[in-house]
Amino acid sequence: MRKVALRNLAAHKVRLVLTVLSVVLGTAFIAGSFVFTDTLQRTFDNIFASQAQGVDVRISPESQQAIGIPLTVVDKVTAMEGVRTVAPGINGPVTLLKDGKVVQTGGAPTFGEAYIPPDRAVADPPEFVEGTPPTRAGEVAINTGGAERAGLGVGDEATVVFPSKGPVEVTVSGIYEVGGSGGTGGLIALQFDDAQARELFTDGKHVAYLDIAAQPGVNADQLRDEIATAMPEYKVQNGDQVREEMKQQLGDALKFINYFLLAFGAIALIVGTFIIYNTFSMLVAQRLRELALLRAVGASSGQVGRSVVGEALIVGLIGSALGLAAGIGLAFGLAALLNAFDLGLPTGSMAVLPRTILVAMVLGTVVTVFSAYAPARRAATIPPVEAMREEFSSSDESTKWLRAGIGAVMAVVGAALVVIGAQGTGGNAALTVGIGALALILAVLLGSPALSKPVISGLGVLVRPFGPIGRMARNNAIRNPRRTAATAFALTLGLMLVSAIAILGASAKASIGDLVDRGVQADYMMMGPPDGMIGVPMQATDDVRAVPGVQDVVAFHGIALKVDGEQVIGSVPEGPMGSVLSYKVLHGTDELGAKDILVSETFAAEHDWSAGETVEVTSMDGKKHAVTVAGIYDDMQLLQSLVAPMALYDETVPTSFRSSFMVAVKAAPGADLGAMRTDLEQATEKFGTVQVMDHEDFKGVQGRQIDTMLAILYGLLALAVVIAILGIVNTLALSVVERRREIGMLRAVGMQRPQVRRSIYLESMLIAIFGAIVGVILGVGLGIGFLRTLQDLGLETIAIPWDQIVLMLIASGVVGILAALWPGVRAARTPPLAAIADL
């Protein structure tokens, strides 16, 4: 039986290639996801390995967003026994301008820090490859990668923009090598003279952290424990712990990327599973007489079943191995694509871990064998004489209506869960909709065979102009409902996700548009670059106030606080907020004193707060602040959950991170808005990153960001659609083999080759459109359900992109025709006499 299985595979090479290909595509994305994220992780690990070298102990706040370590602690730590050197951490985010234009990093950070001379440094000083370190104000050293990206050399001039201080003119004094810089992507690291760095990055009272070197012979861990005991309010770590924390933070970020990629890999694998299942079901149907003959000459039902499963095992092993190789290539391609888009990711050699090999091989093989089990079981249980006497129909009438009944029940349950979940918001509501979505997908899987006949019969109007050829294509599509449904299901799943994401994107754009139209009274808004690392510098607000025709300027800052142990992101308006935003105060007043806050209605209800009540909030450095709830406003996305005063902002946000996420400008009555825009752009030109936008510009910028995000999702979903197309190709090719004698008979009675091809093309088109219709209906329903659970996040407007949906349906028909090109040609080449004589 092993020889029979192997010879059968060798005798049907095309069928083998198509089946293997479905396994390859399903496993390649899984393997590629692991390889890509493992490579990023290892590259970052290598970079972090060079960080904090020579640091025996680091003292830092519990949170990076805290105000910092008081300078008084420096003297206290320096005086402690066993301490050799204390190096304050003085740094922060900046923007580098060359010739007035921002030096793009592709998403990698640009930061500045104080240069520490070797006699005061804890770690080894950087290696200068050209020039010298900065020695006075106005000089700056830059890393080699940053210098190359900016086109800067020693003696060149540039501008550095600080969030809280504005632009500063600098001259490059030297170029140095960053540890592991070969893989640091678009990183730009600038070093300033210590005195100037303190002025630019600190408030004169705090620093970001303290690095400590122990005296010779002093145990670093013991020193760490002594400092931790003396200063329990701070986080005290040794150098290894600092590096490990960096790796952990990055690992958490990469974990999200990994889960994201694996989710799409799972989708691809699910689609591939149905293709493999469909393929083996058809193979068993075509080989029924062959298998029955084996039973007749003495093979047991177990041997027949094992031979089919054995073929699947071979296909699974070959496909998984090729999928692993393809996954590594996919990871290479993804890395190259991201580098081509200049996303600032580090580069390094590909990491293929044993875990990746094991998962890819086991997963692909198990899925393939599992997909073949049910067809193998059917083949083994069919009586030999019956199988040799008549053609086997893969649609088992005894279970057809049972499957349809179960599918109908699951459809009702799934729809009910989606409706119930859509009535609420938050995680539990989304989970309810998700369970309903799963039930609906299973309902379609079970009920599609019963659904395919009436739907495709109705779609027969599309092929009516083709006369008898069109009727033949329709009849072929509905002849075997289970095969048709299984073929269409792959496309159904892909278009369901594409439709849901299209609705998400359209609704997000519409919600932003409604939010701006209803909530923003300002004539112009100014924002920083899309990456959000640097907002609008604080100095820009003062410059804008001097522009002719400006009536009100309100800068909005972000603040992080803790309420009941949970972090809350709030807004801090600097100026008359009511003149630029339209919001509704439900209780109390919107007048903010130095010790007052405003909260949204939902936030107040969650914490049982009322207007006039004194409550407690905690800054990120652990200090508690008693504040009064001055007012409660109707939920508004632009204001987030909490509005705090400038006094609290100045007290809790580090100087180096102070900037505005938005500056709203209200024109005076009768002002020339066109001239004002020109003046605003001129006033902010020196900052390099400030964008001046009216309402439509703002909507457009947000829409482009949404489109960029959706483009990535569509790109990943394209894999599932490609697999679905190959599934149609596979099914049609096997269907041609199954109908070989029928096609030969038609050719013998006068059917021409173009007519054969046309019938195959039209059949494929009907199957593809059927799958697309079901997928779009599912996608629209589930998209609306999920969006209703996200209303608390600002997605209040639901928009359905009908033009995209119609385009997808038309494209599905085209895809069906393209998928049928090769099977149609193969069918047309069927020799009539040989096919009729084929038993």
Coordinates of C-alpha atoms in Angstrom, one line a residue, residues 109 170 423 452 484 715 726 742:
P109 CA 14.0 57.9 17.4
V170 CA 24.3 74.0 16.3
Q423 CA -25.8 46.9 22.1
S452 CA -25.3 27.5 -3.1
T484 CA -18.9 24.4 -4.8
G715 CA -1.5 43.5 2.1
L726 CA -5.4 29.0 -6.0
E742 CA -18.2 14.0 -20.0

